[in-house]
PDB file of C-alpha atoms and ligand atoms in Angstrom:
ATOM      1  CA  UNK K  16      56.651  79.314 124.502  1.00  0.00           C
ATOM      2  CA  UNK K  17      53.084  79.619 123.769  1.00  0.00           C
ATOM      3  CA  UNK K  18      50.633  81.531 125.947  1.00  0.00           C
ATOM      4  CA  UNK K  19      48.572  78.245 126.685  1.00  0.00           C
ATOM      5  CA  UNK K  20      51.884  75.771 127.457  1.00  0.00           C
ATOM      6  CA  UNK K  21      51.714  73.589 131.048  1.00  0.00           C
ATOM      7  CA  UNK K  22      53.731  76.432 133.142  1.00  0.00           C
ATOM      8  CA  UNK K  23      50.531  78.332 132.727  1.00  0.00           C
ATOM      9  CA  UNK K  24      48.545  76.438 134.465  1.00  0.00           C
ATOM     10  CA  UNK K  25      50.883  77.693 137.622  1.00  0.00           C
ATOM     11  CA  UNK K  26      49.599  81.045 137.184  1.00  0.00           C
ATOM     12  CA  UNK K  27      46.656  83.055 138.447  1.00  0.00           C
ATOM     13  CA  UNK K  28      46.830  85.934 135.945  1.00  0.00           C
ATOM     14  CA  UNK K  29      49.054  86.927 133.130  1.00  0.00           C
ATOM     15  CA  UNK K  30      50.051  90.871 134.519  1.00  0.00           C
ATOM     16  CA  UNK K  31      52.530  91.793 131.728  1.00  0.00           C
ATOM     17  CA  UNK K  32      52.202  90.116 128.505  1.00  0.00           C
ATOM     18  CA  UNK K  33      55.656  89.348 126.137  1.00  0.00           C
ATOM     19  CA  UNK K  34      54.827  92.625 123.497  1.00  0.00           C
ATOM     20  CA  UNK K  35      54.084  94.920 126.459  1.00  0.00           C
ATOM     21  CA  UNK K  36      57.323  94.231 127.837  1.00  0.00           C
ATOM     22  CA  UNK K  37      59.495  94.495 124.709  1.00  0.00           C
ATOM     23  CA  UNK K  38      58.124  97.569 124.190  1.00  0.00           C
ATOM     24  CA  UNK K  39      58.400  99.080 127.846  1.00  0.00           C
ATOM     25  CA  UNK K  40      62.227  97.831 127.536  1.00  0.00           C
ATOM     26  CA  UNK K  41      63.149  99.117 124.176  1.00  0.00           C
ATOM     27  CA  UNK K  42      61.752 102.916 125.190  1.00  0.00           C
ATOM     28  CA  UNK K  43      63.955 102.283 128.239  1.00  0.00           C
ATOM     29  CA  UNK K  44      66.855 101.445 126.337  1.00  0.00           C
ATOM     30  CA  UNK K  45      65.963 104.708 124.093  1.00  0.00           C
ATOM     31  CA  UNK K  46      65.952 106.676 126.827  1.00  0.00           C
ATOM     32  CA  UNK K  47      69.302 105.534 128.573  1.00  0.00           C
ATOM     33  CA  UNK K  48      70.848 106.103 125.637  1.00  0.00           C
ATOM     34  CA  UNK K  49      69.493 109.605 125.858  1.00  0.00           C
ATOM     35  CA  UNK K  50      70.788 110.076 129.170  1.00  0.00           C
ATOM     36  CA  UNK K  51      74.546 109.001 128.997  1.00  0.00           C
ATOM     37  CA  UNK K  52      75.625 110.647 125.367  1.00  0.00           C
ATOM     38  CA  UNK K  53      78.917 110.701 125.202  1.00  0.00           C
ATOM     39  CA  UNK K  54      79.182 108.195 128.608  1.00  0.00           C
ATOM     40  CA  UNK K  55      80.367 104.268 128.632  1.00  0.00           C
ATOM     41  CA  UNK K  56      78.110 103.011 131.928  1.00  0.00           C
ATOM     42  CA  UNK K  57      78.669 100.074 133.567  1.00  0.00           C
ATOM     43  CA  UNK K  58      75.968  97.468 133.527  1.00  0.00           C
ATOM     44  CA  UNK K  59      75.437  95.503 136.600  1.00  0.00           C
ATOM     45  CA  UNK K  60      73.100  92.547 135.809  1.00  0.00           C
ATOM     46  CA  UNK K  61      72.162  91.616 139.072  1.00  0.00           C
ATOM     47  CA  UNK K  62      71.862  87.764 138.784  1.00  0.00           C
ATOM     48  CA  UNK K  63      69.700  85.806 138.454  1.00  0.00           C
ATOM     49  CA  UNK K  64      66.188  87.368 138.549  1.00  0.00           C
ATOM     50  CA  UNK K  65      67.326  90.597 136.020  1.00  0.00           C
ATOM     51  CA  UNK K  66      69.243  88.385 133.509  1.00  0.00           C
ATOM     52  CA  UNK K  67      66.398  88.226 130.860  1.00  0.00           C
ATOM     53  CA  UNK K  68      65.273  91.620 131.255  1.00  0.00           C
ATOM     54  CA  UNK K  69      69.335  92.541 131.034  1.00  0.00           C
ATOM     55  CA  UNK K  70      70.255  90.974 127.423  1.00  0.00           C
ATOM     56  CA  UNK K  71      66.817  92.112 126.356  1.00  0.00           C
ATOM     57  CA  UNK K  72      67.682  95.967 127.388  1.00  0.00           C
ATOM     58  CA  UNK K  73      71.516  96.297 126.818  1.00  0.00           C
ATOM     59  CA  UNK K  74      70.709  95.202 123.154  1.00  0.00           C
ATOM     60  CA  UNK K  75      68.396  98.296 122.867  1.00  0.00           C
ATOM     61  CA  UNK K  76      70.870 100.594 124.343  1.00  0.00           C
ATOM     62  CA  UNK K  77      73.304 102.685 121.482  1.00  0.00           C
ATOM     63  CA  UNK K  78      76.053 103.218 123.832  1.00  0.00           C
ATOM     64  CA  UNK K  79      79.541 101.329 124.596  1.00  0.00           C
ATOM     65  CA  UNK K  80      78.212  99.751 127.693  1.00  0.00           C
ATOM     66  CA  UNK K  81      79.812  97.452 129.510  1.00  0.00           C
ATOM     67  CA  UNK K  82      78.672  94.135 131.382  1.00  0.00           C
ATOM     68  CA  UNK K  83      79.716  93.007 134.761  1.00  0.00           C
ATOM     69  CA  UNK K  84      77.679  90.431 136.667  1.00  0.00           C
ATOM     70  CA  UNK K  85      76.624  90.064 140.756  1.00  0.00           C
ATOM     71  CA  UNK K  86      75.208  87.219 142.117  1.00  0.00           C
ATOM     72  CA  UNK K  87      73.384  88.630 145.173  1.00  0.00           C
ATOM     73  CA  UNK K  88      70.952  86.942 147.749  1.00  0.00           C
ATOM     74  CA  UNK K  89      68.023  88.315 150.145  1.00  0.00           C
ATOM     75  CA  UNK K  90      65.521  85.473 150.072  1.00  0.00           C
ATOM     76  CA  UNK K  91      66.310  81.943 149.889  1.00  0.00           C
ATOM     77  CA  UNK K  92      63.574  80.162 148.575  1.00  0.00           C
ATOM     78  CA  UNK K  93      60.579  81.640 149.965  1.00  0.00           C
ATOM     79  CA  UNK K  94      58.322  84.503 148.888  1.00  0.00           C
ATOM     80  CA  UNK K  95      59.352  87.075 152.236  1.00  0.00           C
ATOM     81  CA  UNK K  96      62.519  89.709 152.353  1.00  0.00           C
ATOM     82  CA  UNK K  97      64.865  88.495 155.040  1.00  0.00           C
ATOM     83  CA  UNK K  98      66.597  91.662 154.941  1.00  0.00           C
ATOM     84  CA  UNK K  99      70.224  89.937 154.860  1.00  0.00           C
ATOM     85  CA  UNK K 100      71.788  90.796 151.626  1.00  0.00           C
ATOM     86  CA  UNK K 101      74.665  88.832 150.787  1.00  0.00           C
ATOM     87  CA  UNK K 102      77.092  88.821 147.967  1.00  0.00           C
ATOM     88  CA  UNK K 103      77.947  85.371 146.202  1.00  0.00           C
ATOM     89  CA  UNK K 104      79.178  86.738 143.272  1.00  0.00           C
ATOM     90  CA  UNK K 105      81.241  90.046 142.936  1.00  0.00           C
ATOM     91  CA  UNK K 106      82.092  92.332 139.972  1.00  0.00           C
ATOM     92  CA  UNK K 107      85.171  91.542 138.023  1.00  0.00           C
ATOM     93  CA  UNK K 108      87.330  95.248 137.501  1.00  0.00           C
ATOM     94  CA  UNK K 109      86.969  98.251 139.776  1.00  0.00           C
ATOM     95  CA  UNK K 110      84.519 100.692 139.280  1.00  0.00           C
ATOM     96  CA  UNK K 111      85.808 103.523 140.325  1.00  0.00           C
ATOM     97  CA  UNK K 112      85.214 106.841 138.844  1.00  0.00           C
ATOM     98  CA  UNK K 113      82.460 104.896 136.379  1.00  0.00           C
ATOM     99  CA  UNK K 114      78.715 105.578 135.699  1.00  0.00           C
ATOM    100  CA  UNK K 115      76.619 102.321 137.386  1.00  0.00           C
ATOM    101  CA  UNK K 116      73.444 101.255 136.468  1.00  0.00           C
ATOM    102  CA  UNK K 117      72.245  98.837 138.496  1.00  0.00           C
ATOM    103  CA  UNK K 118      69.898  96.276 136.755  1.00  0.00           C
ATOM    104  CA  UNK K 119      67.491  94.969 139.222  1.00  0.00           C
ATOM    105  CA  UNK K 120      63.863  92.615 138.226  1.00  0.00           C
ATOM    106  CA  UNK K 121      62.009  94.132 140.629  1.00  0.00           C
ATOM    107  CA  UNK K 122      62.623  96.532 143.652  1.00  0.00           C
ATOM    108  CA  UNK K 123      60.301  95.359 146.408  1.00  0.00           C
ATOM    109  CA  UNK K 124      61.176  96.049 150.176  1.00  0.00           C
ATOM    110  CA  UNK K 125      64.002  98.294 148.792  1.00  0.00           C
ATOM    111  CA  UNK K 126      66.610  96.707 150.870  1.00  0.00           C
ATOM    112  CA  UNK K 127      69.082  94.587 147.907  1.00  0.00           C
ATOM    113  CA  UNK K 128      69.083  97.497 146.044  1.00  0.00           C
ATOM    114  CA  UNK K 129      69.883 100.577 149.014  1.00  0.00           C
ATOM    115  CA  UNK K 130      72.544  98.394 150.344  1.00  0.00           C
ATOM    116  CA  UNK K 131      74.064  97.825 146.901  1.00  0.00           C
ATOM    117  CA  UNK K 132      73.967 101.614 146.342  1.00  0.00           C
ATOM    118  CA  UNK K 133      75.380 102.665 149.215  1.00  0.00           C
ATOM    119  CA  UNK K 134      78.308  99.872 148.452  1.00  0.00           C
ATOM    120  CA  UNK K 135      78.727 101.493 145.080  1.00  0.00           C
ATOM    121  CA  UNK K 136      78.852 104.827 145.742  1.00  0.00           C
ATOM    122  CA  UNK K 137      81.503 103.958 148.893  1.00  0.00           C
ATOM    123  CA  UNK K 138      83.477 101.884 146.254  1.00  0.00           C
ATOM    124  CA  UNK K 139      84.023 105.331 144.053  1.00  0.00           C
ATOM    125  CA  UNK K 140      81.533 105.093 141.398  1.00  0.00           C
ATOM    126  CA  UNK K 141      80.981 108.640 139.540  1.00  0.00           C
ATOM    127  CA  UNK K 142      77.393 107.837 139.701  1.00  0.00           C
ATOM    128  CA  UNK K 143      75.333 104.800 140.548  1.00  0.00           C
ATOM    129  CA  UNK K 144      71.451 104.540 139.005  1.00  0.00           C
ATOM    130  CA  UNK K 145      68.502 101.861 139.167  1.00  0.00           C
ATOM    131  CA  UNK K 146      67.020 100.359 136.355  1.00  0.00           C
ATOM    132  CA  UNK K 147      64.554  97.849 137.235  1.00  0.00           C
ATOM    133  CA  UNK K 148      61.571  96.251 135.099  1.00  0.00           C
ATOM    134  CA  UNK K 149      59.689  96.362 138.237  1.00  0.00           C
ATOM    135  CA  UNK K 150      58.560  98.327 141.190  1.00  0.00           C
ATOM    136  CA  UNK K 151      56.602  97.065 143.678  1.00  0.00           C
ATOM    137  CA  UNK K 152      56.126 100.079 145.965  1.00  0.00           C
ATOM    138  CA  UNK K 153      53.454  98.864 148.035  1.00  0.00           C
ATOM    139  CA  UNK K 154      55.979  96.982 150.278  1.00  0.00           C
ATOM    140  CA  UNK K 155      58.912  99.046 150.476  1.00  0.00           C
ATOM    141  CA  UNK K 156      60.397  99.307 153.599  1.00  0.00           C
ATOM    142  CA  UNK K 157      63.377 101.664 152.847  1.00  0.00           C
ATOM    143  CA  UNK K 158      63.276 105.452 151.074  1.00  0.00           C
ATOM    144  CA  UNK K 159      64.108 104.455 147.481  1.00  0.00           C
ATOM    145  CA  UNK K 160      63.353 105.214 144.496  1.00  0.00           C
ATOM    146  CA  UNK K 161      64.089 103.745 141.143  1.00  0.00           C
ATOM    147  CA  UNK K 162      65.527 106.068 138.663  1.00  0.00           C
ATOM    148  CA  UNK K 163      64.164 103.829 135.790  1.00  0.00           C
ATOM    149  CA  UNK K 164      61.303 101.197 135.613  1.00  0.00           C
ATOM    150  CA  UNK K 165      59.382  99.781 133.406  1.00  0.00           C
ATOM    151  CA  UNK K 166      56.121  98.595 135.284  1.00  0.00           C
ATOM    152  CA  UNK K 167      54.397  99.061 138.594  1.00  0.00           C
ATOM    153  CA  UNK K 168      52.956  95.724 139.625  1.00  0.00           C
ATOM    154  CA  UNK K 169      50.614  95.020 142.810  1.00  0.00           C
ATOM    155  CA  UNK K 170      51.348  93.770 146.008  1.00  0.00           C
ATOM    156  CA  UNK K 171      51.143  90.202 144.834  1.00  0.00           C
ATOM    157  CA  UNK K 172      54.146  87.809 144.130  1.00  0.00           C
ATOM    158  CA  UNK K 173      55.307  87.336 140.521  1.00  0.00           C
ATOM    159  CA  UNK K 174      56.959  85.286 138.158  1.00  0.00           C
ATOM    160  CA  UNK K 175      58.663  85.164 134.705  1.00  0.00           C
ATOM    161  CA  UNK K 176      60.888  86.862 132.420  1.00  0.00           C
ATOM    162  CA  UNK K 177      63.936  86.250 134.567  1.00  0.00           C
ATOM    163  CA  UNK K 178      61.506  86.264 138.145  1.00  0.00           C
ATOM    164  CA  UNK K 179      61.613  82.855 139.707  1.00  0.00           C
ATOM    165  CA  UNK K 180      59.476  81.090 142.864  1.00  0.00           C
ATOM    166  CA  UNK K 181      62.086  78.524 143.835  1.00  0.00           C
ATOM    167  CA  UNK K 182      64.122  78.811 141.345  1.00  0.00           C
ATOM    168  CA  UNK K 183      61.116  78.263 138.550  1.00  0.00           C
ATOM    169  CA  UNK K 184      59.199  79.914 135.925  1.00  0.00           C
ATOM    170  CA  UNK K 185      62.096  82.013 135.456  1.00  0.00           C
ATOM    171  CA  UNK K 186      61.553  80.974 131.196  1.00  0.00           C
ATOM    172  CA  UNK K 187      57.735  82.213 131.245  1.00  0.00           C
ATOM    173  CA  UNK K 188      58.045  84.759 128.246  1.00  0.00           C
ATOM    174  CA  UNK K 189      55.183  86.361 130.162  1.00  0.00           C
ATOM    175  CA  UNK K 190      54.427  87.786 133.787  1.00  0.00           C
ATOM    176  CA  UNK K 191      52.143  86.599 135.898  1.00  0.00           C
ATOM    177  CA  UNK K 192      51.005  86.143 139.425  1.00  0.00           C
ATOM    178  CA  UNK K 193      51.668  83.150 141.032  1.00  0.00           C
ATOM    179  CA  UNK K 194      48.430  81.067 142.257  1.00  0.00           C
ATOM    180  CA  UNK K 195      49.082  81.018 146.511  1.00  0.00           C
ATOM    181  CA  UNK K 196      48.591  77.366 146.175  1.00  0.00           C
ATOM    182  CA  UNK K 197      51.659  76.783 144.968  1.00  0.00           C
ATOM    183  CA  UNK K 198      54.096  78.657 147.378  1.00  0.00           C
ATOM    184  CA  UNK K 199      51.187  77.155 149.759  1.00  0.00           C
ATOM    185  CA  UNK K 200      52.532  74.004 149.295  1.00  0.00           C
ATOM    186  CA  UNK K 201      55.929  74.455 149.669  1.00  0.00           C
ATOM    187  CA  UNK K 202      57.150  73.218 153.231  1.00  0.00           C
ATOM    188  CA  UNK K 203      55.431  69.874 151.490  1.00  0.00           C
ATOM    189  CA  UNK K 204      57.725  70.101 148.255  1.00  0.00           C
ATOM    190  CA  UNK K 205      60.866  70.827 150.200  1.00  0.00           C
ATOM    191  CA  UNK K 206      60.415  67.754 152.663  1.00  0.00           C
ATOM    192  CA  UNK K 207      60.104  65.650 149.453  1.00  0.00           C
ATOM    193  CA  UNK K 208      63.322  67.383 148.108  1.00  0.00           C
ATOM    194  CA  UNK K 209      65.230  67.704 151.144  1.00  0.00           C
ATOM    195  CA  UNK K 210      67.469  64.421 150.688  1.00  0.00           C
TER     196      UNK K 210
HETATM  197  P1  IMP G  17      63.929  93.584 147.885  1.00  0.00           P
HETATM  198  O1  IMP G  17      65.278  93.604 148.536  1.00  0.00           O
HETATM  199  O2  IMP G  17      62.839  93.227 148.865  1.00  0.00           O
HETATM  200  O3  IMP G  17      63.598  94.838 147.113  1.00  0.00           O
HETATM  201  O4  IMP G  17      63.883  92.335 146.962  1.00  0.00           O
HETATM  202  C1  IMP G  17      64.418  92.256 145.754  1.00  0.00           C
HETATM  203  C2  IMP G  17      64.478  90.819 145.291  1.00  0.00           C
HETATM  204  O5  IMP G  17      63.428  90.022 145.821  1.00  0.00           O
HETATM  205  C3  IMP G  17      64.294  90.779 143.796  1.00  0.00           C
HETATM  206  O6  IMP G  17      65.499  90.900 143.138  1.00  0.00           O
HETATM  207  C4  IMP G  17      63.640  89.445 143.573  1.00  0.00           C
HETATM  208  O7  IMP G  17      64.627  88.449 143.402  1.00  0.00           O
HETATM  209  C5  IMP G  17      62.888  89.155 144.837  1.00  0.00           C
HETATM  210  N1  IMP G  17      61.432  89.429 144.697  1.00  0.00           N
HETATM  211  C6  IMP G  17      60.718  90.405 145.282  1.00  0.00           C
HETATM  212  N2  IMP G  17      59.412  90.360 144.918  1.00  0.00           N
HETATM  213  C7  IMP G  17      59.315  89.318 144.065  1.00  0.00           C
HETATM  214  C8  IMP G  17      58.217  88.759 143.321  1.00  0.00           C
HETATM  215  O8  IMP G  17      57.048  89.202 143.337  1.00  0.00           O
HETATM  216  N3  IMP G  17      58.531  87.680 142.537  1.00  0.00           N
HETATM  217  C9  IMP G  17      59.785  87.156 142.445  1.00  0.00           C
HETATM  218  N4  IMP G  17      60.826  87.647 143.120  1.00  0.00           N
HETATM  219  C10 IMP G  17      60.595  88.722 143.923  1.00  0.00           C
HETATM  220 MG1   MG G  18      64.668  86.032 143.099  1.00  0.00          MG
END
């Protein structure tokens, strides 16, 4: 998509631009491959907001990985954490005794990703890490830390590569902040969509 198509128009600034991020996510993928020589982690995509950022990285990782998928939901369709994490969509084989590494879009108040930990580690995992393409830490609300990320981003709310606002922009090859106006607008939208 080019950098001047309609979607743009949607956004206030372009953060993270598409080279920037292929880079940041190959020396990521370099340096998980580093860190598990000789190991065969698990990959937990954590649908749907890491899944472009996911096939991006596991193709620059030189390691027999494999992928499992979760389906996991704090937000609805606004812009605030609820705080209720909720599993639609669980992991196929046990992972007992495996190496995790959770792979998260963004880690914002903290919350999806400590209560997934916690449920990994109680499930028997050998070891369970974070690899996320962003940190927000400006709104965390819990004590965690990722163990791998690619960019810090502002306390703003952003979209693309994978990140959605209502289930959109998720395509933008780009970041970018969202202009308020358009999350602004939403009790409007959603009356128009409700039926
Ligand atoms: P947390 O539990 O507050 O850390 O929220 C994590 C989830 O919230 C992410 O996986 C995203 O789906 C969503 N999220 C948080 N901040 C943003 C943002 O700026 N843009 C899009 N989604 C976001
Ligand atoms: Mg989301």
């Amino acid at each position: 998509m080019e950098a001047n198509a309609k979607m743009y128009g949607d956004i206030q600034e372009v953060l993270i631009r598409r080279e920037e991020i292929a880079n940041a996510v190959k020396m990521l993928g370099d340096m998980i491959t580093r860190d598990y020589e000789g190991k065969a982690p698990v990959m937990v995509c954590i649908l749907k907001g890491a899944s472009v950022f996911y096939v991006d990285l596991l193709r620059e990782i030189d390691l027999p990985v494999t992928m499992e998928f979760m389906i996991v939901s704090s937000y609805g369709k606004g812009v605030a954490s609820t705080g209720n994490v909720r599993i639609r969509k669980d992991l196929d084989y046990d992972i007992s005794g495996r190496d995790v590494i959770l792979v998260e879009d963004i880690v914002d108040t903290g919350l999806t990703l400590s209560f997934l930990k916690k449920m990994f580690i109680e499930r028997g995992a050998q070891s369970v890490k974070i690899a996320t393409l962003l940190d927000k830490p400006a709104r965390r609300k819990v004590d965690l830390k990722a163990d791998y990320y690619c960019f810090t981003v502002p306390d703003a709310f952003v979209v693309g590569y994978g990140l959605d606002y209502a289930e959109r922009y998720r395509n933008l090859p780009d970041i970018g902040i969202l202009k308020s106006e358009i999350y602004e607008k939403r009790s409007e939208l959603e009356l128009k969509t409700a039926f």
